[in-house]
Amino acid sequence: MLEKDEIFSKVLRAGRRTYFFDVRATKADDYYITITESKKFTEEDGSFHFKKHKVYLYKEDFAAFSEILEEMTSYVLNHKGEEVISERHQKDFKREYHQETETVEEKAVTEKSFTDVNFEDI
């Protein structure tokens, strides 16, 4: 289906992403919605390009789409709250790599055997 007319639009700028919400008309003059995510990527030389992803949403799917979107957003907010904890949103974030494979007892044994050195054995 070709996009004929743009009827109504809203833009959401969110960091490196921009979301475009557009109501468009088909050739038969029926309406549908497109949601476009545009993400800016900067190259090492300072040049940049955008990657775009588009979703077409038709009237017959509005109710189910809205219901599932509400359910999913509520789930995320109820389980993780509204605070953004993504490392991509924190410029000074440094990832620490921990291997949680040792149990407390194994750590105690490792620490004891490291510090319990008998110099007569050398």
PDB file of C-alpha atoms in Angstrom:
ATOM      1  CA  MET A   1       0.000   0.000   0.000  1.00  0.00           C
ATOM      2  CA  LEU A   2       1.445   3.351  -1.015  1.00  0.00           C
ATOM      3  CA  GLU A   3       1.350   6.240   1.410  1.00  0.00           C
ATOM      4  CA  LYS A   4      -0.946   8.789  -0.201  1.00  0.00           C
ATOM      5  CA  ASP A   5      -1.594  11.711   2.098  1.00  0.00           C
ATOM      6  CA  GLU A   6      -0.221  12.719   5.460  1.00  0.00           C
ATOM      7  CA  ILE A   7      -3.243  13.851   7.486  1.00  0.00           C
ATOM      8  CA  PHE A   8      -1.915  14.366  11.022  1.00  0.00           C
ATOM      9  CA  SER A   9       1.579  14.024  12.531  1.00  0.00           C
ATOM     10  CA  LYS A  10       3.373  14.106  15.871  1.00  0.00           C
ATOM     11  CA  VAL A  11       7.110  13.839  16.571  1.00  0.00           C
ATOM     12  CA  LEU A  12       8.809  12.471  19.696  1.00  0.00           C
ATOM     13  CA  ARG A  13      12.510  13.247  20.029  1.00  0.00           C
ATOM     14  CA  ALA A  14      14.227  10.851  22.435  1.00  0.00           C
ATOM     15  CA  GLY A  15      18.022  11.211  22.456  1.00  0.00           C
ATOM     16  CA  ARG A  16      19.492   9.651  19.312  1.00  0.00           C
ATOM     17  CA  ARG A  17      16.063   8.359  18.348  1.00  0.00           C
ATOM     18  CA  THR A  18      13.168  10.234  16.842  1.00  0.00           C
ATOM     19  CA  TYR A  19       9.710   8.711  16.550  1.00  0.00           C
ATOM     20  CA  PHE A  20       7.295   9.936  13.902  1.00  0.00           C
ATOM     21  CA  PHE A  21       3.595   9.167  14.329  1.00  0.00           C
ATOM     22  CA  ASP A  22       1.637   9.848  11.147  1.00  0.00           C
ATOM     23  CA  VAL A  23      -1.987   9.407  10.153  1.00  0.00           C
ATOM     24  CA  ARG A  24      -2.120   8.749   6.429  1.00  0.00           C
ATOM     25  CA  ALA A  25      -4.824   8.095   3.874  1.00  0.00           C
ATOM     26  CA  THR A  26      -5.083   5.232   1.442  1.00  0.00           C
ATOM     27  CA  LYS A  27      -6.174   5.673  -2.169  1.00  0.00           C
ATOM     28  CA  ALA A  28      -9.664   4.736  -0.999  1.00  0.00           C
ATOM     29  CA  ASP A  29      -9.441   7.615   1.534  1.00  0.00           C
ATOM     30  CA  ASP A  30      -9.338   5.323   4.567  1.00  0.00           C
ATOM     31  CA  TYR A  31      -6.927   6.169   7.402  1.00  0.00           C
ATOM     32  CA  TYR A  32      -4.077   4.198   8.924  1.00  0.00           C
ATOM     33  CA  ILE A  33      -1.112   5.038  11.172  1.00  0.00           C
ATOM     34  CA  THR A  34       2.597   4.738  10.513  1.00  0.00           C
ATOM     35  CA  ILE A  35       5.100   4.780  13.355  1.00  0.00           C
ATOM     36  CA  THR A  36       8.672   5.424  12.230  1.00  0.00           C
ATOM     37  CA  GLU A  37      11.756   5.128  14.409  1.00  0.00           C
ATOM     38  CA  SER A  38      14.721   7.068  13.067  1.00  0.00           C
ATOM     39  CA  LYS A  39      18.050   6.517  14.822  1.00  0.00           C
ATOM     40  CA  LYS A  40      21.169   8.592  14.210  1.00  0.00           C
ATOM     41  CA  PHE A  41      24.521   6.835  13.870  1.00  0.00           C
ATOM     42  CA  THR A  42      27.753   8.844  13.894  1.00  0.00           C
ATOM     43  CA  GLU A  43      30.837   7.547  12.109  1.00  0.00           C
ATOM     44  CA  GLU A  44      34.415   7.981  13.373  1.00  0.00           C
ATOM     45  CA  ASP A  45      35.051  10.689  10.763  1.00  0.00           C
ATOM     46  CA  GLY A  46      32.151  12.776  12.114  1.00  0.00           C
ATOM     47  CA  SER A  47      29.735  11.938   9.321  1.00  0.00           C
ATOM     48  CA  PHE A  48      26.410  10.406  10.231  1.00  0.00           C
ATOM     49  CA  HIS A  49      23.525   8.436   8.813  1.00  0.00           C
ATOM     50  CA  PHE A  50      20.060   7.456   9.927  1.00  0.00           C
ATOM     51  CA  LYS A  51      18.450   4.037  10.112  1.00  0.00           C
ATOM     52  CA  LYS A  52      14.689   3.964   9.912  1.00  0.00           C
ATOM     53  CA  HIS A  53      12.164   1.322  10.858  1.00  0.00           C
ATOM     54  CA  LYS A  54       8.491   1.702  10.070  1.00  0.00           C
ATOM     55  CA  VAL A  55       5.354   0.027  11.393  1.00  0.00           C
ATOM     56  CA  TYR A  56       2.027   0.256   9.593  1.00  0.00           C
ATOM     57  CA  LEU A  57      -0.998   0.058  11.866  1.00  0.00           C
ATOM     58  CA  TYR A  58      -4.463  -0.404  10.401  1.00  0.00           C
ATOM     59  CA  LYS A  59      -7.813   0.446  12.026  1.00  0.00           C
ATOM     60  CA  GLU A  60      -8.854  -3.150  12.466  1.00  0.00           C
ATOM     61  CA  ASP A  61      -5.798  -3.686  14.700  1.00  0.00           C
ATOM     62  CA  PHE A  62      -6.042  -0.498  16.825  1.00  0.00           C
ATOM     63  CA  ALA A  63      -7.909  -2.003  19.792  1.00  0.00           C
ATOM     64  CA  ALA A  64      -5.715  -5.105  20.145  1.00  0.00           C
ATOM     65  CA  PHE A  65      -2.521  -3.110  19.549  1.00  0.00           C
ATOM     66  CA  SER A  66      -3.509  -0.509  22.151  1.00  0.00           C
ATOM     67  CA  GLU A  67      -4.452  -3.199  24.681  1.00  0.00           C
ATOM     68  CA  ILE A  68      -1.179  -5.077  24.291  1.00  0.00           C
ATOM     69  CA  LEU A  69       0.894  -1.861  24.329  1.00  0.00           C
ATOM     70  CA  GLU A  70      -0.803  -0.809  27.581  1.00  0.00           C
ATOM     71  CA  GLU A  71      -0.231  -4.271  29.082  1.00  0.00           C
ATOM     72  CA  MET A  72       3.447  -4.292  28.101  1.00  0.00           C
ATOM     73  CA  THR A  73       4.185  -0.750  29.326  1.00  0.00           C
ATOM     74  CA  SER A  74       2.391  -1.438  32.623  1.00  0.00           C
ATOM     75  CA  TYR A  75       4.378  -4.658  33.067  1.00  0.00           C
ATOM     76  CA  VAL A  76       7.710  -2.861  32.566  1.00  0.00           C
ATOM     77  CA  LEU A  77       6.815   0.033  34.868  1.00  0.00           C
ATOM     78  CA  ASN A  78       5.417  -2.273  37.567  1.00  0.00           C
ATOM     79  CA  HIS A  79       8.517  -4.494  37.527  1.00  0.00           C
ATOM     80  CA  LYS A  80      11.276  -1.926  36.914  1.00  0.00           C
ATOM     81  CA  GLY A  81       9.757   1.476  37.730  1.00  0.00           C
ATOM     82  CA  GLU A  82      10.195   4.623  35.674  1.00  0.00           C
ATOM     83  CA  GLU A  83      13.898   5.204  36.398  1.00  0.00           C
ATOM     84  CA  VAL A  84      16.072   4.683  33.338  1.00  0.00           C
ATOM     85  CA  ILE A  85      18.923   2.346  34.240  1.00  0.00           C
ATOM     86  CA  SER A  86      20.236   1.584  30.774  1.00  0.00           C
ATOM     87  CA  GLU A  87      23.975   2.082  30.395  1.00  0.00           C
ATOM     88  CA  ARG A  88      23.368   3.867  27.096  1.00  0.00           C
ATOM     89  CA  HIS A  89      21.658   6.662  29.003  1.00  0.00           C
ATOM     90  CA  GLN A  90      24.564   7.154  31.421  1.00  0.00           C
ATOM     91  CA  LYS A  91      27.624   8.737  29.817  1.00  0.00           C
ATOM     92  CA  ASP A  92      29.880   7.881  32.779  1.00  0.00           C
ATOM     93  CA  PHE A  93      28.631   4.291  33.163  1.00  0.00           C
ATOM     94  CA  LYS A  94      31.374   1.676  33.287  1.00  0.00           C
ATOM     95  CA  ARG A  95      30.369  -1.940  33.037  1.00  0.00           C
ATOM     96  CA  GLU A  96      31.930  -4.152  35.670  1.00  0.00           C
ATOM     97  CA  TYR A  97      32.318  -7.763  34.789  1.00  0.00           C
ATOM     98  CA  HIS A  98      31.756 -10.126  37.701  1.00  0.00           C
ATOM     99  CA  GLN A  99      31.705 -13.841  37.549  1.00  0.00           C
ATOM    100  CA  GLU A 100      29.348 -15.001  40.232  1.00  0.00           C
ATOM    101  CA  THR A 101      30.389 -18.625  39.901  1.00  0.00           C
ATOM    102  CA  GLU A 102      32.182 -19.018  43.225  1.00  0.00           C
ATOM    103  CA  THR A 103      30.131 -19.702  46.316  1.00  0.00           C
ATOM    104  CA  VAL A 104      30.934 -18.020  49.616  1.00  0.00           C
ATOM    105  CA  GLU A 105      32.621 -21.219  50.834  1.00  0.00           C
ATOM    106  CA  GLU A 106      34.778 -21.433  47.683  1.00  0.00           C
ATOM    107  CA  LYS A 107      35.847 -17.806  48.140  1.00  0.00           C
ATOM    108  CA  ALA A 108      36.801 -18.485  51.754  1.00  0.00           C
ATOM    109  CA  VAL A 109      38.875 -21.511  50.712  1.00  0.00           C
ATOM    110  CA  THR A 110      40.547 -19.544  47.926  1.00  0.00           C
ATOM    111  CA  GLU A 111      41.319 -16.594  50.191  1.00  0.00           C
ATOM    112  CA  LYS A 112      42.595 -18.862  52.978  1.00  0.00           C
ATOM    113  CA  SER A 113      44.863 -20.856  50.697  1.00  0.00           C
ATOM    114  CA  PHE A 114      46.224 -17.642  49.185  1.00  0.00           C
ATOM    115  CA  THR A 115      47.006 -16.021  52.529  1.00  0.00           C
ATOM    116  CA  ASP A 116      48.021 -19.237  54.288  1.00  0.00           C
ATOM    117  CA  VAL A 117      51.499 -19.434  52.764  1.00  0.00           C
ATOM    118  CA  ASN A 118      54.257 -21.400  54.477  1.00  0.00           C
ATOM    119  CA  PHE A 119      57.642 -19.975  53.450  1.00  0.00           C
ATOM    120  CA  GLU A 120      59.374 -23.196  54.435  1.00  0.00           C
ATOM    121  CA  ASP A 121      57.814 -24.780  51.345  1.00  0.00           C
ATOM    122  CA  ILE A 122      59.698 -22.368  49.055  1.00  0.00           C
TER     123      ILE A 122
END
